[in-house]
XYZ file of C-alpha atoms in Angstrom:
685
model
C 67.239 132.790 94.062
C 69.813 130.730 92.147
C 69.095 127.013 92.201
C 72.076 124.815 93.011
C 72.481 121.912 90.595
C 74.908 119.181 89.687
C 75.677 121.109 86.477
C 76.757 124.241 88.340
C 78.754 122.063 90.733
C 80.642 120.413 87.867
C 81.290 123.782 86.229
C 82.749 125.181 89.432
C 84.731 121.971 89.927
C 86.602 122.513 86.671
C 87.033 126.254 87.193
C 88.247 125.952 90.779
C 90.439 122.974 89.860
C 92.121 125.071 87.178
C 92.597 127.969 89.604
C 94.047 125.663 92.250
C 96.338 124.052 89.675
C 97.583 127.461 88.538
C 98.125 128.567 92.125
C 100.093 125.403 92.814
C 102.263 125.995 89.758
C 102.961 129.502 91.042
C 104.065 128.169 94.436
C 106.209 125.563 92.665
C 107.935 128.256 90.644
C 108.460 130.359 93.775
C 109.924 127.511 95.828
C 111.797 125.429 93.258
C 112.617 128.038 90.638
C 110.405 126.500 87.924
C 106.831 125.179 87.736
C 106.425 121.395 87.793
C 103.397 120.580 85.631
C 103.262 116.951 86.816
C 104.163 117.735 90.418
C 102.307 117.289 93.683
C 101.813 120.908 94.734
C 99.626 121.871 91.797
C 97.664 118.593 92.050
C 97.063 119.025 95.802
C 95.743 122.569 95.379
C 93.596 121.494 92.419
C 92.057 118.616 94.408
C 91.270 120.713 97.485
C 89.821 123.611 95.498
C 87.833 121.459 93.058
C 86.056 119.286 95.635
C 85.057 122.310 97.738
C 83.823 124.210 94.667
C 81.738 121.255 93.436
C 79.726 121.135 96.641
C 79.434 124.937 96.649
C 77.767 124.768 93.234
C 75.600 121.853 94.320
C 74.595 122.977 97.785
C 75.827 126.502 98.521
C 78.081 127.655 101.343
C 76.687 125.545 104.184
C 76.931 122.023 105.536
C 79.501 119.919 103.723
C 80.696 122.854 101.587
C 81.585 124.932 104.620
C 83.265 121.913 106.185
C 85.446 121.317 103.126
C 86.382 125.003 102.845
C 87.314 125.030 106.513
C 89.363 121.859 105.985
C 91.318 123.536 103.177
C 91.891 126.658 105.258
C 92.773 124.643 108.360
C 95.222 122.450 106.441
C 97.016 125.461 104.981
C 96.997 127.321 108.312
C 98.387 124.315 110.191
C 101.061 123.759 107.555
C 102.097 127.420 107.600
C 102.196 127.376 111.405
C 104.701 124.506 111.490
C 106.641 126.049 108.596
C 106.916 129.290 110.582
C 108.197 127.444 113.646
C 110.790 125.625 111.524
C 111.877 128.959 110.047
C 112.361 130.405 113.551
C 114.402 127.310 114.469
C 116.831 128.105 111.669
C 115.887 125.471 109.095
C 116.950 126.202 105.534
C 114.327 127.302 103.017
C 114.663 123.974 101.172
C 113.908 122.120 104.449
C 110.821 124.230 105.140
C 109.385 123.901 101.650
C 110.144 121.426 98.890
C 108.730 119.295 96.100
C 105.558 118.677 98.149
C 105.217 122.386 99.080
C 105.178 121.853 102.857
C 107.609 119.671 104.775
C 106.341 116.366 106.116
C 105.763 117.609 109.714
C 103.864 120.603 108.323
C 101.623 118.392 106.179
C 100.861 116.057 109.107
C 99.987 118.866 111.508
C 98.091 120.712 108.791
C 96.052 117.610 107.994
C 95.104 117.164 111.662
C 94.070 120.820 111.939
C 92.153 120.378 108.689
C 90.130 117.459 110.094
C 89.205 119.420 113.233
C 88.388 122.465 111.090
C 86.099 120.370 108.882
C 84.171 119.081 111.889
C 83.771 122.623 113.186
C 82.793 124.003 109.799
C 80.204 121.351 108.995
C 78.523 122.039 112.356
C 78.510 118.541 113.826
C 79.906 119.816 117.162
C 77.673 122.901 117.471
C 75.331 121.455 120.107
C 78.223 120.214 122.227
C 79.856 123.637 122.100
C 76.562 125.221 123.181
C 76.310 122.804 126.095
C 79.821 123.776 127.172
C 78.615 127.405 127.300
C 75.477 126.412 129.228
C 73.049 126.809 126.316
C 70.243 124.251 125.975
C 69.412 122.710 122.596
C 66.443 120.744 121.275
C 66.613 116.974 121.589
C 66.003 116.642 117.848
C 66.519 119.079 115.002
C 64.022 119.079 112.168
C 65.669 118.340 108.817
C 65.156 120.331 105.657
C 62.684 118.691 103.275
C 64.070 117.122 100.117
C 67.553 115.966 99.182
C 69.455 118.879 100.743
C 69.302 117.404 104.249
C 71.801 114.753 103.162
C 74.538 117.395 102.721
C 74.352 118.811 106.226
C 74.276 117.525 109.792
C 71.204 115.478 110.675
C 70.419 113.597 113.874
C 67.988 111.207 112.156
C 69.500 107.726 111.971
C 67.788 107.130 108.616
C 69.391 110.211 107.062
C 72.768 109.263 108.539
C 72.377 105.711 107.237
C 71.752 107.030 103.721
C 74.698 109.441 104.052
C 76.950 106.522 104.994
C 75.606 104.372 102.162
C 75.951 106.973 99.409
C 79.449 107.924 100.612
C 80.363 104.229 100.524
C 79.066 103.964 96.943
C 81.113 107.021 95.933
C 84.280 105.528 97.440
C 83.562 102.163 95.809
C 83.433 104.018 92.487
C 86.761 105.749 93.166
C 88.445 102.539 94.316
C 86.984 100.679 91.337
C 88.253 103.358 88.954
C 91.762 102.943 90.374
C 91.455 99.179 89.833
C 90.401 99.660 86.202
C 93.465 101.835 85.561
C 96.019 99.348 86.863
C 93.999 96.379 85.587
C 94.274 97.884 82.082
C 98.036 98.132 82.513
C 98.137 94.430 83.460
C 96.099 93.326 80.418
C 99.358 92.580 78.596
C 102.938 91.959 79.678
C 105.435 94.786 79.409
C 104.538 98.342 80.376
C 101.671 99.789 78.294
C 101.077 103.345 79.475
C 102.392 103.422 83.064
C 105.944 103.574 81.744
C 109.063 104.867 83.430
C 108.811 108.051 81.340
C 105.236 108.704 82.501
C 105.180 111.471 85.136
C 102.338 112.442 87.463
C 102.245 113.645 91.094
C 106.054 113.382 91.297
C 105.788 109.695 90.379
C 106.637 107.664 87.305
C 104.374 104.982 85.830
C 105.371 102.007 88.043
C 105.182 104.247 91.116
C 101.698 105.394 90.098
C 100.753 101.723 89.720
C 101.929 101.037 93.280
C 99.981 104.021 94.635
C 96.781 103.120 92.771
C 97.025 99.477 93.797
C 97.638 100.414 97.439
C 94.846 102.992 97.516
C 92.426 100.653 95.732
C 92.743 98.276 98.664
C 92.353 100.810 101.473
C 89.668 102.939 99.785
C 87.611 99.798 99.202
C 88.076 98.770 102.833
C 86.983 102.199 104.100
C 84.027 102.133 101.698
C 82.984 98.736 103.067
C 83.222 100.023 106.649
C 81.012 102.975 105.685
C 78.605 100.678 103.841
C 78.340 98.437 106.910
C 77.639 101.505 109.065
C 75.068 102.703 106.544
C 72.987 99.527 106.577
C 73.293 99.093 110.358
C 72.384 102.735 111.025
C 69.343 102.659 108.807
C 67.979 99.231 109.625
C 68.787 98.326 113.247
C 66.583 100.977 114.961
C 63.714 100.017 112.638
C 64.109 96.327 113.416
C 64.132 96.794 117.201
C 61.405 99.458 117.320
C 63.632 102.350 118.461
C 62.884 105.947 117.482
C 66.577 106.637 116.823
C 70.053 105.593 117.874
C 70.946 105.944 121.563
C 73.330 108.872 120.927
C 72.151 110.788 117.830
C 74.851 113.493 117.972
C 77.636 110.966 118.346
C 76.060 109.078 115.462
C 76.298 112.171 113.264
C 79.864 112.828 114.453
C 80.881 109.249 113.563
C 79.677 109.804 109.998
C 81.087 113.263 109.399
C 84.570 112.431 110.637
C 84.776 109.868 107.826
C 84.444 112.610 105.183
C 87.762 114.433 105.871
C 89.336 110.979 106.333
C 88.325 110.151 102.752
C 89.830 113.451 101.542
C 93.120 112.577 103.270
C 93.207 109.177 101.570
C 92.896 110.879 98.176
C 95.520 113.445 99.208
C 97.995 110.590 99.676
C 97.897 109.930 95.917
C 98.784 113.482 94.909
C 101.457 113.937 97.600
C 103.873 111.433 96.120
C 101.828 108.276 96.706
C 103.256 105.214 98.470
C 104.405 101.739 97.502
C 103.497 99.708 100.556
C 100.241 98.081 99.502
C 97.187 98.680 101.670
C 98.942 97.119 104.673
C 101.538 99.902 105.078
C 104.309 97.573 106.281
C 107.588 99.121 107.433
C 110.356 99.442 106.395
C 108.674 100.444 103.089
C 106.243 102.796 104.849
C 109.096 104.308 106.863
C 110.801 105.355 103.605
C 107.789 106.187 101.386
C 106.988 109.778 100.310
C 104.864 112.108 102.426
C 101.750 110.630 100.816
C 101.970 107.644 103.168
C 101.456 110.000 106.116
C 98.156 111.165 104.597
C 97.270 107.489 104.150
C 98.018 106.777 107.813
C 96.087 109.833 108.996
C 93.123 109.009 106.774
C 92.832 105.484 108.191
C 93.462 106.726 111.747
C 90.638 109.276 111.391
C 88.244 106.784 109.791
C 88.907 104.474 112.747
C 87.137 106.931 115.039
C 84.048 106.524 112.913
C 84.102 102.740 113.462
C 84.735 102.934 117.204
C 82.068 105.526 117.987
C 79.543 103.927 115.655
C 80.074 100.516 117.263
C 79.600 101.918 120.757
C 76.349 103.539 119.647
C 74.991 100.326 118.109
C 75.697 98.277 121.237
C 74.044 100.866 123.492
C 71.033 101.136 121.184
C 70.388 97.399 121.028
C 70.861 96.888 124.769
C 68.681 99.794 125.899
C 66.098 100.553 123.193
C 64.461 97.299 122.090
C 60.688 97.123 121.773
C 58.534 95.551 124.455
C 58.690 91.753 124.328
C 61.858 91.636 122.196
C 64.133 89.475 124.288
C 67.500 88.295 122.994
C 66.079 85.244 121.229
C 63.392 87.247 119.453
C 65.727 89.814 117.937
C 66.036 89.830 114.141
C 69.157 87.953 113.069
C 70.637 91.063 111.440
C 70.657 92.730 114.866
C 72.745 89.819 116.197
C 75.145 90.330 113.288
C 75.312 94.063 114.048
C 76.130 93.371 117.708
C 78.910 90.898 116.813
C 80.328 93.360 114.283
C 80.235 96.222 116.772
C 82.048 94.202 119.441
C 84.922 93.630 117.009
C 85.013 97.243 115.800
C 84.887 98.649 119.337
C 87.661 96.469 120.746
C 90.069 95.994 117.817
C 90.079 99.179 115.721
C 92.516 100.855 118.118
C 95.205 98.391 117.075
C 95.413 99.495 113.438
C 95.332 103.116 114.568
C 98.176 102.399 116.981
C 100.283 100.558 114.406
C 99.956 103.395 111.880
C 100.535 106.022 114.566
C 103.797 104.362 115.617
C 105.103 104.478 112.032
C 104.071 108.146 111.853
C 106.036 108.857 115.031
C 108.996 106.882 113.736
C 109.074 109.089 110.645
C 108.391 112.390 112.442
C 110.452 112.008 115.621
C 113.070 109.406 114.720
C 111.659 106.797 117.110
C 112.755 103.245 116.389
C 109.656 101.115 117.009
C 110.130 99.081 113.832
C 113.736 99.943 112.992
C 116.112 97.051 113.831
C 119.050 99.466 113.856
C 117.448 101.196 116.856
C 116.292 98.030 118.605
C 112.896 97.910 116.925
C 111.183 94.975 115.248
C 109.185 95.268 111.977
C 107.360 92.015 112.784
C 105.776 93.808 115.768
C 103.967 96.055 113.288
C 102.472 93.027 111.576
C 101.182 91.635 114.888
C 99.534 94.971 115.762
C 98.181 95.452 112.252
C 96.700 91.986 111.779
C 95.258 91.791 115.292
C 92.769 94.329 113.937
C 92.837 93.626 110.234
C 91.852 89.996 110.355
C 88.919 90.548 112.728
C 88.114 93.479 110.398
C 87.341 90.927 107.688
C 84.486 89.781 109.927
C 83.446 93.416 110.421
C 82.913 93.386 106.647
C 81.438 89.921 106.421
C 79.207 89.481 109.487
C 76.677 92.178 108.475
C 76.574 90.635 104.998
C 75.897 87.191 106.430
C 73.241 88.787 108.632
C 71.577 90.285 105.550
C 71.546 86.854 103.901
C 69.914 85.295 106.975
C 67.455 88.197 107.239
C 66.279 88.111 103.615
C 66.411 84.385 102.883
C 63.246 83.413 104.829
C 61.337 86.318 103.259
C 61.832 84.962 99.748
C 61.902 81.245 100.631
C 58.611 81.667 102.556
C 59.873 79.338 105.270
C 61.055 79.791 108.863
C 64.772 80.441 109.238
C 66.300 77.064 110.122
C 68.343 77.049 113.344
C 67.733 80.659 114.418
C 69.535 80.289 117.747
C 72.516 78.550 116.148
C 72.878 81.332 113.586
C 72.672 83.992 116.292
C 75.346 82.284 118.369
C 77.513 81.571 115.319
C 77.869 85.327 114.700
C 79.289 85.747 118.189
C 81.414 82.625 117.684
C 82.950 84.016 114.489
C 83.641 87.323 116.259
C 85.338 85.535 119.159
C 87.446 83.100 117.118
C 88.379 85.935 114.744
C 90.540 87.429 117.481
C 92.855 84.407 117.712
C 93.713 83.806 114.052
C 95.597 86.955 112.997
C 99.047 85.410 112.618
C 98.033 83.151 109.712
C 98.865 86.249 107.620
C 102.415 86.046 108.959
C 103.553 82.486 108.289
C 106.214 83.823 105.892
C 107.151 86.873 107.995
C 109.868 85.337 110.120
C 107.783 85.222 113.297
C 108.528 82.582 115.929
C 108.030 79.141 114.389
C 106.265 77.686 117.432
C 103.358 80.089 116.812
C 102.550 78.684 113.401
C 100.735 75.488 114.379
C 98.443 77.016 117.059
C 97.373 79.736 114.622
C 96.828 77.158 111.891
C 94.419 75.214 114.099
C 92.625 78.308 115.405
C 92.098 79.467 111.817
C 90.518 76.169 110.876
C 88.094 76.573 113.814
C 86.460 79.547 112.048
C 84.972 77.052 109.599
C 82.691 75.665 112.328
C 80.480 78.726 113.055
C 80.649 79.674 109.373
C 79.516 76.180 108.401
C 76.562 76.533 110.789
C 75.342 79.453 108.684
C 75.719 77.578 105.401
C 73.829 74.541 106.693
C 71.080 76.816 107.968
C 70.776 78.615 104.620
C 70.569 75.345 102.692
C 67.985 73.962 105.127
C 65.957 77.179 104.861
C 65.940 76.933 101.054
C 65.056 73.219 101.092
C 61.471 72.760 99.813
C 60.813 76.476 100.124
C 58.464 78.403 97.830
C 61.374 80.419 96.478
C 60.788 83.779 94.805
C 63.646 85.466 92.947
C 63.270 89.247 92.774
C 66.528 91.198 92.569
C 67.309 91.141 96.332
C 66.982 87.349 96.397
C 69.232 86.969 93.343
C 71.966 88.874 95.139
C 71.415 86.799 98.287
C 71.820 83.549 96.321
C 74.847 85.013 94.524
C 76.329 85.980 97.894
C 75.953 82.432 99.233
C 77.686 80.922 96.202
C 80.524 83.454 96.000
C 81.143 83.406 99.751
C 81.280 79.604 99.595
C 84.086 79.937 97.043
C 85.857 82.340 99.375
C 85.383 79.865 102.214
C 86.741 76.800 100.468
C 89.748 78.687 99.044
C 90.640 79.949 102.538
C 91.798 76.779 104.341
C 94.766 76.240 101.973
C 96.057 79.643 103.080
C 95.684 78.572 106.708
C 97.836 75.457 106.250
C 101.439 76.398 106.939
C 103.010 74.150 104.298
C 100.661 75.371 101.552
C 100.747 79.029 102.569
C 104.522 79.179 102.194
C 103.916 78.668 98.467
C 100.603 80.512 98.034
C 101.466 83.619 100.016
C 101.878 86.811 97.933
C 100.442 85.161 94.807
C 97.259 86.029 92.921
C 95.657 82.991 94.569
C 95.377 85.077 97.738
C 93.985 88.026 95.742
C 91.288 85.806 94.226
C 90.404 84.259 97.596
C 90.145 87.668 99.275
C 87.926 89.109 96.527
C 85.624 86.080 96.727
C 85.355 86.500 100.492
C 84.659 90.231 100.379
C 82.283 90.163 97.403
C 80.360 87.186 98.767
C 80.472 88.385 102.351
C 79.715 92.046 101.758
C 79.324 93.383 98.198
C 76.562 91.020 97.044
C 74.641 91.330 100.350
C 75.158 95.111 100.253
C 73.469 95.324 96.862
C 70.744 92.940 98.087
C 70.063 95.186 101.076
C 69.905 98.311 98.920
C 67.394 96.758 96.520
C 65.412 95.383 99.491
C 65.214 98.486 101.720
C 65.260 101.092 98.919
C 61.410 101.215 98.860
C 61.385 101.807 102.613
C 63.819 104.735 102.292
C 62.356 106.391 99.188
C 58.796 105.131 98.809
C 59.671 103.801 95.351
C 61.087 100.549 94.005
C 64.196 100.213 91.894
C 63.573 98.863 88.398
C 63.493 95.055 88.526
C 64.640 94.528 84.937
C 67.757 96.646 85.299
C 68.399 95.172 88.730
C 68.526 91.715 87.181
C 70.741 92.999 84.356
C 73.067 94.305 87.073
C 73.153 90.882 88.742
C 73.552 88.742 85.613
C 76.304 90.987 84.237
C 78.258 91.343 87.474
C 78.112 87.756 88.712
C 79.689 85.852 85.791
C 82.182 88.683 85.222
C 83.273 88.489 88.829
C 83.484 84.694 88.907
C 85.655 84.573 85.776
C 87.844 87.354 87.184
C 88.537 85.580 90.469
C 88.945 82.127 88.880
C 91.527 83.750 86.603
C 93.299 85.267 89.602
C 93.514 81.946 91.408
C 94.561 80.081 88.246
C 97.562 82.306 87.490
C 98.319 82.477 91.214
C 98.759 78.707 91.311
C 101.077 79.052 88.313
C 103.239 81.547 90.207
C 101.901 85.023 89.356
C 103.000 87.370 92.124
C 100.660 90.060 93.387
C 101.475 93.786 93.600
C 103.715 93.918 90.540
C 103.286 96.213 87.536
C 104.767 93.871 84.918
C 105.369 90.184 84.274
C 107.380 88.094 81.823
C 105.544 87.311 78.560
C 107.194 83.866 78.566
C 105.043 82.892 81.552
C 102.019 82.765 79.253
C 99.742 84.856 81.475
C 98.757 87.396 78.800
C 95.487 85.716 77.664
C 94.292 85.226 81.258
C 95.115 88.807 82.201
C 93.273 90.101 79.138
C 90.149 88.096 80.036
C 90.402 89.324 83.637
C 90.620 92.918 82.467
C 87.551 92.522 80.222
C 85.663 91.028 83.176
C 86.729 93.936 85.395
C 85.153 96.331 82.900
C 82.055 94.112 82.867
C 81.756 94.550 86.638
C 82.230 98.317 86.234
C 79.461 98.437 83.605
C 77.085 96.519 85.893
C 77.761 98.944 88.748
C 77.166 101.880 86.391
C 73.769 100.357 85.517
C 73.074 100.097 89.251
C 73.910 103.772 89.799
C 71.632 104.891 86.961
C 68.847 102.694 88.320
C 69.483 103.960 91.865
C 69.187 107.667 91.056
C 66.579 107.390 88.285
C 64.220 105.387 90.506
C 64.134 108.083 93.183
C 61.677 110.091 91.075
C 60.556 107.663 88.411
C 60.456 104.315 90.154
C 57.277 102.374 90.778
C 55.574 103.572 93.948
C 56.076 101.180 96.855
C 52.765 100.870 98.620
C 52.278 98.582 101.569
C 54.369 95.543 102.393
C 56.109 95.146 99.033
C 58.028 91.993 100.041
C 55.311 90.448 102.234
C 57.712 90.541 105.172
C 56.975 89.915 108.862
C 59.559 92.533 109.890
C 58.095 95.541 111.758
C 59.331 98.265 109.374
C 57.217 96.796 106.558
C 54.032 96.978 108.635
C 53.937 100.794 108.359
C 53.806 103.058 105.266
C 56.918 103.966 103.289
C 58.998 106.071 103.616
C 59.282 105.975 107.389
C 58.157 108.984 109.481
C 60.850 111.130 111.100
C 60.684 109.283 114.430
C 59.868 105.870 112.960
C 56.878 104.295 114.686
C 54.104 106.707 115.616
C 52.478 103.798 117.464
C 54.881 101.509 119.389
C 54.728 97.775 118.876
C 55.132 94.713 121.068
C 56.851 91.501 119.994
C 54.425 88.615 120.436
C 55.978 85.833 118.368
C 59.024 84.558 116.513
C 60.597 86.729 113.789
C 60.839 84.141 110.994
C 57.756 81.931 111.253
C 56.932 82.301 107.565
C 54.334 79.891 106.242
C 52.954 79.020 109.676
C 49.239 79.873 109.769
C 48.116 82.334 112.448
C 51.640 83.270 113.548
C 52.380 86.919 114.289
C 55.691 88.607 115.106
C 54.691 92.127 116.171
C 51.495 93.718 117.367
C 51.061 97.469 117.483
C 49.949 98.768 120.856
C 46.628 100.575 120.699
C 46.882 103.808 122.701
C 44.493 103.963 125.649
C 42.186 106.946 125.864
C 42.626 109.171 128.866
C 39.503 109.654 130.953
């Protein structure tokens, strides 16, 4: 039997990509009279064929491969269906087909059919379909041994958590690659290689810059959402003593729907791109090429993953905690997961709605945001930011929870102010819903709204400050150890502090009128996201990697990763804020050499490549350690947490013997204290 490998997957990727490209050129020649070698049709076919073929070579025709093939077939079938209807309605040939192969309505409908086809093909809805027909299924399906289970549907929360995490890392790599491309263009003033004569995907160089910059933002945001789901999915059931999530099939569905969403986001680049930035503001998004519709659909689809995942987390924590684990004995990361899930469950609909309304405006001529038809583009910003500012806390709250969870382990001291930290997570989630309009001080919204939103924004500093004071007090006089997870925790505290202190100027109306749309905001946002999520995300991977794999990641290379990434990132963001204060506008492909920004941009670009190199080292360490890492035996971090009291990796259903919570979770250094006690099974007479 032929063994599927990465090598065969890469070979098929190139072969199928070439076949898809040639097929696209043929369709171009048929529709437009001549092949367009830098057009969208050939690129779209190449992308769809290549990705499907890679997984076929890696895994065979099952699981994710079958899902991707079905997505390709469904997309084409849906597009042809709408094209046929338009032909029957008397549309001209040029209106049915064009430079993007299908018309815009055909691409939108085809993409929706493709998402549903993927979910059917991958098999995530099989049990539900059997139930509809009256067929019983097992409560749990046994997974295949080895790595192959990660490429098909699993109901095990640990497998799903790893699927989320690895997918997030892949998307971070793609988004980072896009950033390196446009960061290289910005290294010097004037256009370097993204010139007006450069042609790709029916776009010239500056248009490609806009598309890459816009997609960098949204792909990174989706990757962070998936990373958050990955850590929560893997860790929360272990921390509360549950055997799985409350709804395992919905858990799997929430993950797998994010895969076709990611494909749609990439499709937006090859279908003409878009120039709106990651926010998708009309009127730009109402006039952008068809690629913006794939962008909207990708985010809309990924939103289902957040909503369903959040519902599952809340139900799991409420109903499946171990005996004796009342609210004030829950691990602090579980509190962070609950606060995050409340935001995701109640606010995600708003970004889906805002994007859906622009889609309908484009498809059906509705005037939601068109002033000529009585619409208001500022309404879009209210809908968008009502989700997208709380979404920052969806990214950040789990990261802050990771900091609070790991800090006592390596400081060997009780977590200072446990109850205050728990309540501060809920406080941040609550206040986060009443600050959205500080993004809109320059938008032309009603002036009387500015001051209330300025004050409500400043209130966020109170629950956030509670966390910082707690962390400092926990570190004070602690017996601090600094393995790689702790380094990333300390780095997260410092970087997030920079994000915190650079935020209030943006919340002050008078200052924001000058800072808005400058690189100051870009630097502040990167500090907030890296400190609030990226550093804690890496800390959590290094920390729980032994629990997932039974082996430790290499400490030396982990520290190289940290000490290369941290100074590179700090210099990068200080450079952003420096030129932002001097007037450098964000989201532009070129700048005047007379401004004197060239040296700073060059240093920033070098630092960006330094960050990329550190992440590459992490990836090598991550995959190499799976087979060659030091075996993790016992409680490798000397933690009180229940998952470290059992052997690694965890059994399929977690705890073979249930435990009872008998003490406080973070009483490190207190003699005789115990957090959990495993319940000895009684013998039946």
